[in-house]
Amino acid sequence: MAGKSGATPTTYSPSPTTQNKKRPPIFNDVDWVRSDARGFHQCRPAFLRTGAVNAASGSAYAEFGNTKVIVSVFGPRESKKAMMYSDVGRLNCNVSYTTFATPVRGQGSDNKEFSSILHKALEGAIILDSFPKTTVDVFALVLESGGCDLPVVISCASLALADAGIMMYDLVASVSVSCLGKNLVIDPISEEERYQDGSVMISCMPSRNEVTQLTVTGEWSTPKIHEAMELCLDACSKLGKIMRSCLKEATSALQE
Amino acid sequence: MLGTPFGGHPLTPLCHVAGGDWRSRKKKKKKKKRFSYKNVTAPPVGEHLQKLSFIRAEALLTDKRMKMGSANASSDLSSEVEVDAFRRLFPLRFHERHLLESIRPDARPLGKARDTTLALGAVASADGSALAKIGCTTMLAAIKMEIMTPTTESPDEGCIAIDFHMPPICSPIVRPGRPAEAAPVVSKHSGMINLKELSLVYGKAAWMAYLDIYCLDADGALFDAALLSAVAAFSHLQIPVVSLNDDGRIVENGGKLEKEPVNKEKRKLKLSRIPFSLTCILHKNYILADPTAEEESIMETLVTVVLDSSFQLVSLYKPGGPVLAYTSAVQVSLHLLSSYFDLASSSQTLCCMRPHQMYQIWFCISQM
């Protein structure tokens, strides 16, 4: 069947997603409606669930609109043989996409940049002293990319770490805000991300009010960035509450 | 001020299946036990002690099995720990002890398959997708359709490319960057799909169906789950309406009816012979249907039988294994064929014991 002539033939996607690079004029207006009918400062409904993967020591599934992510945590387990002796535990993060996650079929390879940002966002929250000489592996798979993939992965990963019983100072909640013309848009979808002028992503520990990771890209004015960070921190604290209630639900179901 | 961020619960099919609560409960228990086990094995166990613990554990095991029926959850923790230590120290004996009583550690009879669930349309970015779950084994299959130029040998046929992925999230033995050891190759079952249906313009354009199967949770019988999800994804597949533009390229017909669509009627594939499979473990005289990952790792002889919807044998796969190895060569050659037939028929009856699966496939087809 496939590969009758040996090598697979070259193919192309029939959808014209790569052609229109031009930004729709709607985003320059002061007033427009987001394609999923949300307000500018309204996040997508968050669905979170722990215990999605039985084979892992801890796992979580997150679904924010069309963004669907699974994170598994393995360990603490023996570090690789080549690793040097270490008094504190190690954290190993890996983020990958499925081939069908994006509108155009991808290669499904590891995303190095996201992996390192995930590592930076989590390492400040984990009490690494609690598992010396060993490694905790955090593996994330983006099943479907619908915008804001990295913040969802970070929030989901901290939930999976909590499910695995890894000691942390606090859960890490992560939210991003995009700047589109004159407007600030929280929790943007893929289309809004594609045409954004700038974005800010904050990962923080809500109950300690500490930021573990902050990324700012693009063009920002000082009042705008202030407003965006306020928005992010406020949404983070609300997301943190949802994550906490998700963990509580899981344990209360366990006790019944 | 924010509106109502992160409220509500979209009950998508994926979520329904992804978080079964009885499963997580069981997992928690296992985890606790595993932890205490680590402490138990650290010092070397003397032979005398070993024997003693074996006898005690065996007694406890019988005790536990009797308790299992009465759902006595608050059983003594120390006995639980000892049974678990026994399970880890002597896994084969632990399982054989169960087999003697015709029961398995997860309270299934030998011939019973685990509960199977199926959710169609789990991924919106694909043209067709399905999530299959057999016990804890979870497979996500999705199809993306792309255009290709058909080969000169078969100008009126499309193509199907199948990839199986074991991402590191699915099992502790898979690490990123390293290929998975036990990646089951989902064979392409000829006869299910007529490749001529994938043709668009004779000799110019045809569909290439990229089927990618992701193992999200590996707990045995991977082939069965992969095949089930693949078939379900094909049954869910909705081929996009396309038309031919002036450059001779096929483009998606985005609502504008300026061009006559090439494939007005062919939006669904006709699936003629639907394959379904059952994996069994052969161990001594026992046949265990639908093994878990633990059972697969302890008892190594596996047989996978693939039948189609009219109960005709499609394929039979037995990748080595120690069973049949100690019978003499003559006996093997004499009995191989007949034993395979016996096995196929016994597995066939086992397949019949999975009404869930059969029903769901037929249900999907009837919805087309």
XYZ file of C-alpha atoms in Angstrom:
624
model
C 0.000 0.000 0.000
C 2.016 3.006 1.161
C 5.494 3.160 -0.225
C 4.763 0.954 -3.181
C 7.431 2.733 -5.145
C 9.859 2.846 -2.254
C 10.135 6.417 -1.046
C 7.047 8.354 0.022
C 6.006 10.955 -2.553
C 6.041 14.658 -1.777
C 2.718 15.942 -0.544
C 1.165 19.298 0.241
C -1.745 20.396 2.375
C -4.810 21.614 0.469
C -5.630 24.257 3.100
C -4.330 27.725 2.229
C -3.125 28.553 5.766
C 0.382 29.520 4.735
C -0.655 31.967 2.042
C -2.374 34.839 3.786
C 0.336 36.414 5.909
C -1.493 39.723 5.880
C -3.013 40.733 9.142
C -6.754 41.242 8.994
C -7.572 44.937 9.522
C -9.968 44.006 12.312
C -7.124 43.726 14.811
C -6.208 47.398 14.361
C -9.650 48.560 15.452
C -10.309 49.504 19.023
C -13.428 47.400 19.181
C -13.772 43.929 17.701
C -15.129 40.580 18.765
C -12.803 37.660 19.431
C -13.514 34.652 17.282
C -14.651 32.618 20.281
C -16.839 35.489 21.544
C -14.780 36.076 24.668
C -14.098 39.447 26.203
C -10.553 40.809 25.839
C -9.807 40.166 29.480
C -11.570 36.835 29.705
C -9.712 33.519 29.763
C -10.855 30.339 28.085
C -12.607 27.820 30.338
C -9.988 25.602 31.962
C -10.471 21.891 32.301
C -7.890 20.149 34.455
C -7.685 16.566 35.603
C -4.974 14.627 37.391
C -4.186 10.950 36.925
C -4.494 10.826 33.127
C -1.635 8.354 32.590
C -1.598 5.267 34.772
C 1.985 4.243 33.984
C 3.447 7.518 35.299
C 4.051 8.400 38.936
C 1.998 11.519 38.385
C 0.176 13.040 35.445
C -2.301 15.695 34.442
C -4.445 16.567 31.467
C -5.302 20.146 30.605
C -7.736 21.481 28.068
C -8.042 25.228 27.503
C -10.346 25.713 24.545
C -8.700 23.822 21.701
C -5.334 23.504 23.429
C -5.012 19.971 24.762
C -1.978 18.861 26.729
C -0.914 15.777 28.669
C 1.987 15.906 31.111
C 3.530 12.842 32.769
C 5.991 12.889 35.643
C 8.370 10.002 36.290
C 10.541 9.600 39.323
C 12.361 10.604 41.388
C 14.458 7.921 39.744
C 18.111 7.127 39.216
C 20.012 9.763 37.255
C 21.746 8.786 34.053
C 25.064 7.009 34.599
C 27.048 9.779 32.948
C 25.700 12.386 35.368
C 27.987 13.776 38.070
C 27.143 13.296 41.732
C 24.707 15.934 42.882
C 23.502 16.894 46.359
C 20.244 18.191 44.993
C 17.771 16.526 42.680
C 17.702 17.133 38.970
C 14.779 18.206 36.850
C 14.544 17.026 33.264
C 11.889 18.542 31.023
C 10.774 17.665 27.536
C 7.981 19.184 25.456
C 6.914 17.645 22.167
C 4.081 18.091 19.711
C 2.060 15.442 17.939
C 2.259 15.525 14.146
C -1.399 16.524 13.939
C -1.301 19.230 16.630
C -0.871 22.117 14.191
C -3.031 22.889 11.114
C -0.140 21.932 8.818
C 1.223 18.472 9.535
C 4.490 18.722 11.465
C 7.343 16.425 12.220
C 6.338 15.742 15.804
C 9.818 16.513 17.057
C 10.886 17.838 20.448
C 10.550 21.521 21.044
C 13.921 22.496 22.580
C 12.967 26.084 23.335
C 9.759 25.178 25.145
C 11.576 22.422 27.042
C 14.102 24.851 28.458
C 11.470 27.473 29.341
C 9.415 24.786 31.092
C 12.516 23.787 33.037
C 13.168 27.372 34.092
C 9.553 27.910 35.095
C 9.431 24.830 37.317
C 12.864 24.597 38.921
C 12.247 27.551 41.214
C 9.111 25.971 42.623
C 10.396 22.456 43.282
C 12.225 21.652 46.523
C 15.145 19.957 44.809
C 16.853 19.177 48.144
C 14.115 16.639 48.871
C 15.402 14.106 46.332
C 19.226 14.207 46.158
C 21.120 12.128 43.575
C 17.954 11.411 41.602
C 16.127 12.894 38.619
C 12.516 13.885 38.116
C 11.407 13.668 34.491
C 8.613 15.924 33.268
C 7.388 14.988 29.816
C 4.725 16.996 28.019
C 2.866 16.133 24.848
C 0.760 18.759 23.091
C -2.109 16.821 21.524
C -3.618 19.847 19.890
C -2.256 23.342 19.603
C -4.868 26.057 19.968
C -2.787 28.973 21.228
C -1.067 29.633 24.565
C 0.513 26.173 24.441
C 3.446 26.931 26.696
C 1.504 28.508 29.582
C -0.897 25.557 29.533
C 2.029 23.101 29.542
C 3.610 24.876 32.526
C 0.408 24.943 34.587
C -0.366 21.340 33.679
C 3.188 20.236 34.555
C 3.035 21.723 38.036
C -0.263 19.915 38.588
C 1.321 16.653 37.445
C 4.244 17.220 39.816
C 1.795 17.700 42.677
C -0.001 14.515 41.624
C 3.326 12.661 41.718
C 3.895 13.866 45.279
C 7.001 15.914 44.458
C 7.628 18.546 47.136
C 7.023 22.075 45.897
C 6.845 25.502 47.498
C 3.635 26.191 45.604
C 1.837 25.322 42.376
C 2.999 27.227 39.315
C 0.281 28.920 37.297
C 1.119 30.479 33.969
C -0.810 32.901 31.782
C 0.103 34.975 28.736
C -1.226 38.254 27.367
C -0.899 39.434 23.783
C -0.845 42.987 22.559
C -2.911 43.468 19.409
C -2.946 47.067 18.207
C -4.426 49.098 21.047
C -5.859 46.140 22.897
C -4.500 43.692 25.418
C -5.854 40.189 24.908
C -5.510 37.571 27.628
C -5.081 33.854 26.876
C -4.848 34.335 23.069
C -5.804 31.658 20.553
C -3.459 30.641 17.702
C -4.821 33.202 15.264
C -4.417 36.070 17.721
C -0.902 34.885 18.580
C 0.044 34.896 14.901
C -0.818 38.567 14.450
C 0.299 39.878 17.843
C 2.581 42.898 18.236
C 4.006 41.630 21.479
C 3.365 39.180 24.223
C 4.115 38.728 27.893
C 4.038 35.396 29.696
C 4.237 35.119 33.466
C 4.637 31.920 35.471
C 4.133 32.498 39.147
C 3.457 30.854 42.465
C 0.173 32.546 43.359
C -0.006 32.015 47.101
C 3.603 33.147 47.643
C 3.226 35.942 45.100
C 6.555 35.030 43.494
C 7.308 34.975 39.774
C 9.337 31.980 38.581
C 9.589 32.929 34.952
C 8.794 35.982 32.853
C 9.060 36.370 29.092
C 8.416 39.620 27.249
C 8.615 39.821 23.466
C 7.778 42.531 20.965
C 7.077 46.211 21.305
C 5.676 47.492 24.606
C 5.151 50.879 26.212
C 5.644 51.177 29.979
C 1.959 51.680 30.899
C 0.950 48.821 28.592
C 3.413 46.382 30.115
C 2.254 47.357 33.602
C -1.333 46.684 32.666
C -0.437 43.391 30.973
C 1.511 42.157 33.985
C -1.319 43.097 36.331
C -3.702 41.137 34.125
C -1.389 38.098 34.064
C -0.825 38.042 37.808
C -4.531 38.380 38.518
C -5.384 35.537 36.114
C -2.559 33.412 37.568
C -4.001 33.673 41.065
C -7.429 32.642 39.741
C -5.949 29.754 37.746
C -4.020 28.732 40.860
C -7.310 28.409 42.757
C -8.750 26.214 40.010
C -5.656 24.005 40.056
C -5.873 23.702 43.818
C -9.536 22.723 43.691
C -8.707 20.135 41.012
C -6.169 18.529 43.361
C -8.646 18.644 46.242
C -11.304 16.953 44.121
C -8.875 14.188 43.188
C -7.957 13.465 46.807
C -11.528 13.600 48.046
C -12.486 11.092 45.330
C -9.627 8.947 46.604
C -10.890 8.909 50.161
C -14.458 7.965 49.288
C -11.116 43.546 36.370
C -11.364 40.201 34.740
C -14.508 38.490 33.645
C -14.901 34.913 34.715
C -11.581 33.409 33.773
C -11.130 29.680 33.755
C -14.676 28.716 34.672
C -16.850 26.005 33.259
C -16.049 22.459 32.248
C -16.152 21.564 28.580
C -16.995 17.896 28.616
C -15.181 16.798 25.536
C -14.928 13.109 24.798
C -11.199 13.189 25.495
C -11.712 14.368 29.038
C -14.330 11.767 29.713
C -11.972 9.028 28.876
C -8.787 10.618 30.075
C -9.713 10.770 33.722
C -11.500 7.637 34.844
C -11.765 7.995 38.583
C -11.758 4.351 39.576
C -8.477 4.061 37.791
C -6.768 6.874 39.571
C -7.955 5.447 42.848
C -6.364 2.139 42.072
C -3.215 3.855 40.934
C -2.881 5.730 44.179
C -3.006 2.522 46.095
C -0.391 0.956 43.898
C 1.865 3.926 44.299
C 1.748 3.773 48.046
C 2.625 0.133 47.943
C 5.433 0.647 45.513
C 7.008 3.154 47.786
C 7.023 0.879 50.783
C 8.363 -1.923 48.656
C 11.493 0.043 47.866
C 12.263 0.162 51.553
C 11.715 -3.557 51.866
C 14.145 -4.648 49.182
C 17.042 -2.436 50.121
C 18.713 -4.899 52.530
C 19.600 -8.318 51.102
C 17.109 -10.934 52.221
C 18.524 -14.137 53.709
C 17.340 -17.401 52.268
C 15.606 -18.500 55.421
C 13.843 -15.192 55.719
C 12.949 -15.331 52.073
C 11.312 -18.720 52.451
C 9.466 -17.596 55.522
C 8.162 -14.466 53.864
C 7.144 -16.526 50.892
C 5.000 -18.846 52.972
C 3.516 -15.978 54.923
C 2.806 -14.034 51.789
C 1.160 -17.020 50.177
C -1.138 -17.376 53.151
C -1.882 -13.694 53.017
C -2.537 -13.906 49.321
C -5.240 -16.506 49.822
C -6.583 -14.355 52.580
C -6.604 -11.309 50.333
C -8.287 -13.145 47.521
C -11.092 -14.206 49.823
C -11.443 -10.665 51.076
C -11.548 -9.306 47.572
C -15.129 -10.378 47.085
C -16.390 -8.616 50.178
C -14.658 -5.378 49.124
C -12.952 -4.969 52.451
C -10.918 -1.900 51.640
C -9.661 -1.314 55.166
C -7.530 -4.469 55.266
C -4.365 -4.451 57.291
C -1.691 -2.276 55.712
C 1.202 -4.516 56.732
C -0.338 -7.515 54.980
C -0.828 -5.412 51.872
C 2.843 -4.513 51.964
C 3.873 -8.159 52.299
C 1.705 -9.280 49.409
C 3.190 -6.542 47.314
C 6.720 -7.519 48.311
C 5.905 -11.070 47.291
C 4.543 -9.805 44.005
C 7.802 -8.032 43.280
C 10.206 -10.666 44.553
C 8.533 -13.654 42.918
C 6.398 -12.214 40.128
C 6.049 -15.495 38.283
C 5.020 -17.430 41.390
C 2.638 -14.655 42.317
C 0.910 -14.921 38.957
C 0.955 -18.718 38.822
C -0.637 -18.824 42.246
C -3.465 -16.757 40.809
C -3.696 -18.878 37.675
C -4.233 -21.971 39.824
C -7.433 -20.392 41.068
C -8.399 -19.261 37.536
C -8.225 -15.624 38.452
C -5.854 -12.774 37.645
C -4.358 -10.151 39.966
C -6.807 -7.530 38.699
C -9.729 -9.861 39.558
C -10.455 -10.833 35.952
C -11.091 -14.422 34.858
C -8.449 -15.712 32.436
C -10.479 -15.274 29.272
C -11.913 -11.859 29.982
C -10.767 -8.731 28.170
C -10.703 -5.373 29.906
C -13.359 -2.723 29.406
C -12.986 -0.952 26.102
C -14.090 2.574 25.355
C -13.913 4.613 22.192
C -14.314 8.355 21.616
C -14.459 9.799 18.128
C -13.228 13.255 17.169
C -10.823 13.802 20.047
C -8.565 16.165 18.068
C -10.187 18.993 16.108
C -7.077 19.867 14.089
C -7.096 16.481 12.306
C -9.463 15.318 9.565
C -10.366 12.209 11.504
C -9.425 11.108 14.993
C -10.303 8.651 17.716
C -9.238 7.812 21.239
C -9.345 4.138 22.179
C -8.939 2.839 25.676
C -8.541 -0.802 26.653
C -8.258 -0.905 30.415
C -5.542 1.658 31.067
C -3.926 1.384 27.636
C -4.789 4.564 25.755
C -4.210 5.216 22.060
C -4.891 8.392 20.144
C -5.082 8.028 16.371
C -5.513 10.952 13.993
C -5.546 11.282 10.212
C -4.395 14.251 8.185
C -5.163 14.323 4.484
C -2.672 15.777 2.037
C -2.424 15.882 -1.735
C 0.148 13.905 -3.724
C 0.832 13.019 -7.314
C 0.056 9.328 -7.787
C 2.728 7.017 -9.114
C 2.745 5.989 -12.760
C 2.133 2.328 -11.832
C -1.133 3.152 -10.090
C -2.405 6.518 -11.366
C -5.867 6.013 -9.871
C -4.840 5.171 -6.314
C -4.121 7.156 -3.183
C -1.824 6.236 -0.355
C -1.886 5.591 3.367
C 1.149 6.259 5.545
C 1.008 4.873 9.058
C 3.277 5.958 11.889
C 3.253 4.616 15.410
C 4.671 6.803 18.149
C 5.621 6.005 21.707
C 6.134 9.447 23.266
C 8.018 9.486 26.594
C 4.806 10.327 28.477
C 3.338 6.858 27.982
C 5.680 4.640 29.936
C 8.637 4.885 32.339
C 10.794 2.786 30.022
C 10.580 5.197 27.099
C 13.036 8.115 27.246
C 13.021 11.049 24.826
C 15.273 10.704 21.826
C 15.468 6.951 22.059
C 13.206 4.788 19.935
C 10.795 2.629 21.874
C 11.670 -1.024 22.107
C 8.222 -2.479 21.961
C 6.699 -0.359 19.252
C 4.069 -2.547 17.669
C 4.024 -2.070 13.960
C 0.428 -1.639 12.986
C 0.304 -3.584 9.794
C -1.725 -2.184 7.003
C -4.664 -4.431 6.508
C -5.338 -4.763 2.861
C -8.980 -5.001 2.059
C -10.274 -2.538 4.617
C -9.806 0.523 2.448
C -10.042 0.645 -1.309
C -7.172 2.902 -2.351
C -9.022 3.841 -5.529
C -11.401 5.838 -3.331
C -8.515 8.151 -2.465
C -8.047 9.211 -6.064
C -8.995 12.785 -7.013
C -7.845 13.471 -10.576
C -6.645 10.510 -12.621
C -2.847 10.563 -12.799
C -2.675 14.109 -11.383
C -3.782 14.164 -7.793
C -4.710 11.744 -5.071
C -5.058 11.763 -1.320
C -2.257 10.772 0.974
C -3.706 9.802 4.341
C -1.192 10.289 7.140
C -2.311 8.156 10.054
C -0.396 8.828 13.260
C -1.048 6.713 16.311
C 0.171 7.965 19.676
C 0.357 5.736 22.698
C -0.671 7.939 25.624
C -0.607 5.233 28.282
C 1.043 1.837 27.821
C -0.453 -1.002 29.843
C -0.272 -4.059 27.625
C -2.125 -5.155 24.471
C -0.762 -2.164 22.567
C -1.472 -3.661 19.166
C -5.156 -4.205 19.953
C -5.646 -0.643 21.107
C -3.649 0.779 18.188
C -5.677 -1.169 15.639
C -8.966 -0.222 17.288
C -8.072 3.473 17.350
C -6.846 3.374 13.741
C -10.057 1.771 12.479
C -12.155 4.211 14.487
C -10.177 7.178 13.158
C -10.834 6.023 9.590
C -14.525 5.658 10.375
C -14.546 9.214 11.728
C -12.543 10.618 8.792
C -14.252 13.478 6.968
C -12.470 14.246 3.713
C -12.294 18.001 3.036
C -14.018 19.355 -0.063
C -11.375 20.514 -2.518
C -11.250 22.002 -5.997
C -8.635 22.427 -8.707
C -7.259 25.964 -9.086
C -5.752 27.563 -12.189
C -2.200 26.481 -11.364
C -3.247 22.854 -11.320
C -2.975 22.646 -7.560
C -5.662 21.294 -5.339
C -6.938 23.829 -2.800
C -9.507 23.659 -0.068
C -12.908 24.889 -1.098
C -13.431 27.486 1.601
C -17.128 28.158 1.147
C -16.614 30.095 -2.096
C -18.225 28.154 -4.887
C -16.257 29.703 -7.724
C -14.793 26.343 -8.696
C -16.562 23.047 -9.036
C -15.419 20.770 -6.200
C -13.507 17.710 -7.332
C -14.852 15.416 -4.675
C -18.447 16.365 -4.056
C -19.687 12.926 -3.118
C -16.601 11.207 -1.783
C -16.501 12.648 1.719
C -16.338 9.355 3.596
C -14.321 6.226 3.022
C -16.086 2.922 2.689
C -14.631 0.425 5.126
C -15.359 -3.049 3.882
C -13.567 -5.635 6.014
C -13.047 -4.221 9.450
C -10.213 -5.884 11.321
C -10.145 -6.328 15.068
C -7.642 -8.124 17.169
C -7.045 -9.845 20.449
C -3.692 -10.434 22.097
C -3.334 -13.451 24.379
C -0.569 -14.730 26.602
C 0.328 -18.399 26.409
C 1.706 -19.676 29.659
C 1.894 -23.420 30.285
C -1.665 -24.567 29.692
C -3.249 -21.244 30.342
C -4.439 -18.704 27.835
C -4.767 -15.182 29.211
C -6.705 -12.750 27.088
C -5.846 -9.061 26.861
C -2.760 -8.977 29.124
C -1.632 -5.990 31.168
C 1.922 -4.641 30.901
C 2.889 -6.511 34.072
C 1.627 -9.816 32.712
C 3.366 -9.205 29.399
C 6.671 -8.602 31.129
C 6.489 -11.782 33.208
C 5.001 -14.297 30.783
C 6.594 -13.747 27.442
C 4.747 -15.766 24.848
C 2.248 -13.562 23.073
C -0.149 -14.412 20.277
C -2.135 -11.783 18.422
C -5.069 -12.875 16.321
C -6.639 -10.454 13.862
C -10.073 -11.257 12.497
C -12.341 -9.234 10.285
C -15.999 -8.481 10.829
C -17.077 -11.710 9.118
C -14.846 -13.723 11.475
C -12.290 -14.540 8.818
C -8.700 -14.734 9.931
C -6.739 -11.726 8.710
C -3.428 -12.322 10.414
C -1.829 -14.223 13.238
C 1.280 -13.002 14.928
C 3.427 -14.909 17.366
C 6.759 -13.237 18.040
C 8.772 -16.123 19.495
C 8.600 -16.732 23.224
C 9.517 -19.697 25.431
C 6.246 -21.625 25.091
C 6.584 -24.451 22.538
C 10.348 -24.149 22.877
C 10.882 -27.314 24.923
C 8.762 -29.684 22.862
C 10.795 -31.602 20.353
C 11.110 -30.369 16.822
C 9.004 -33.187 15.387
C 6.156 -32.526 17.741
C 6.321 -28.857 17.013
C 6.118 -29.352 13.267
C 3.254 -31.837 13.678
C 1.231 -29.858 16.148
C 2.091 -26.358 15.126
C -0.585 -26.027 12.544
C -3.300 -27.761 14.536
C -2.431 -25.923 17.721
C -2.563 -22.673 15.840
C -5.980 -23.594 14.605
C -7.097 -24.544 18.098
C -5.691 -21.328 19.338
C -7.306 -19.286 16.661
C -10.668 -20.816 17.412
C -10.274 -20.383 21.141
C -9.159 -16.815 20.606
C -12.085 -16.359 18.310
C -14.444 -17.224 21.121
C -12.499 -14.833 23.293
C -12.919 -12.150 20.674
C -16.622 -12.740 20.873
C -16.381 -11.968 24.548
C -15.541 -8.404 23.721
C -18.953 -7.153 22.727
C -18.011 -3.589 23.653
C -15.477 -3.376 20.925
C -17.498 -5.066 18.232
C -20.538 -3.042 19.089
C -18.661 0.216 19.065
C -17.112 -0.402 15.669
C -20.447 -1.299 14.200
C -21.983 1.689 15.895
C -19.397 3.949 14.291
C -20.075 2.496 10.887
C -23.799 2.731 11.207
C -23.369 6.416 12.024
C -21.555 7.062 8.751
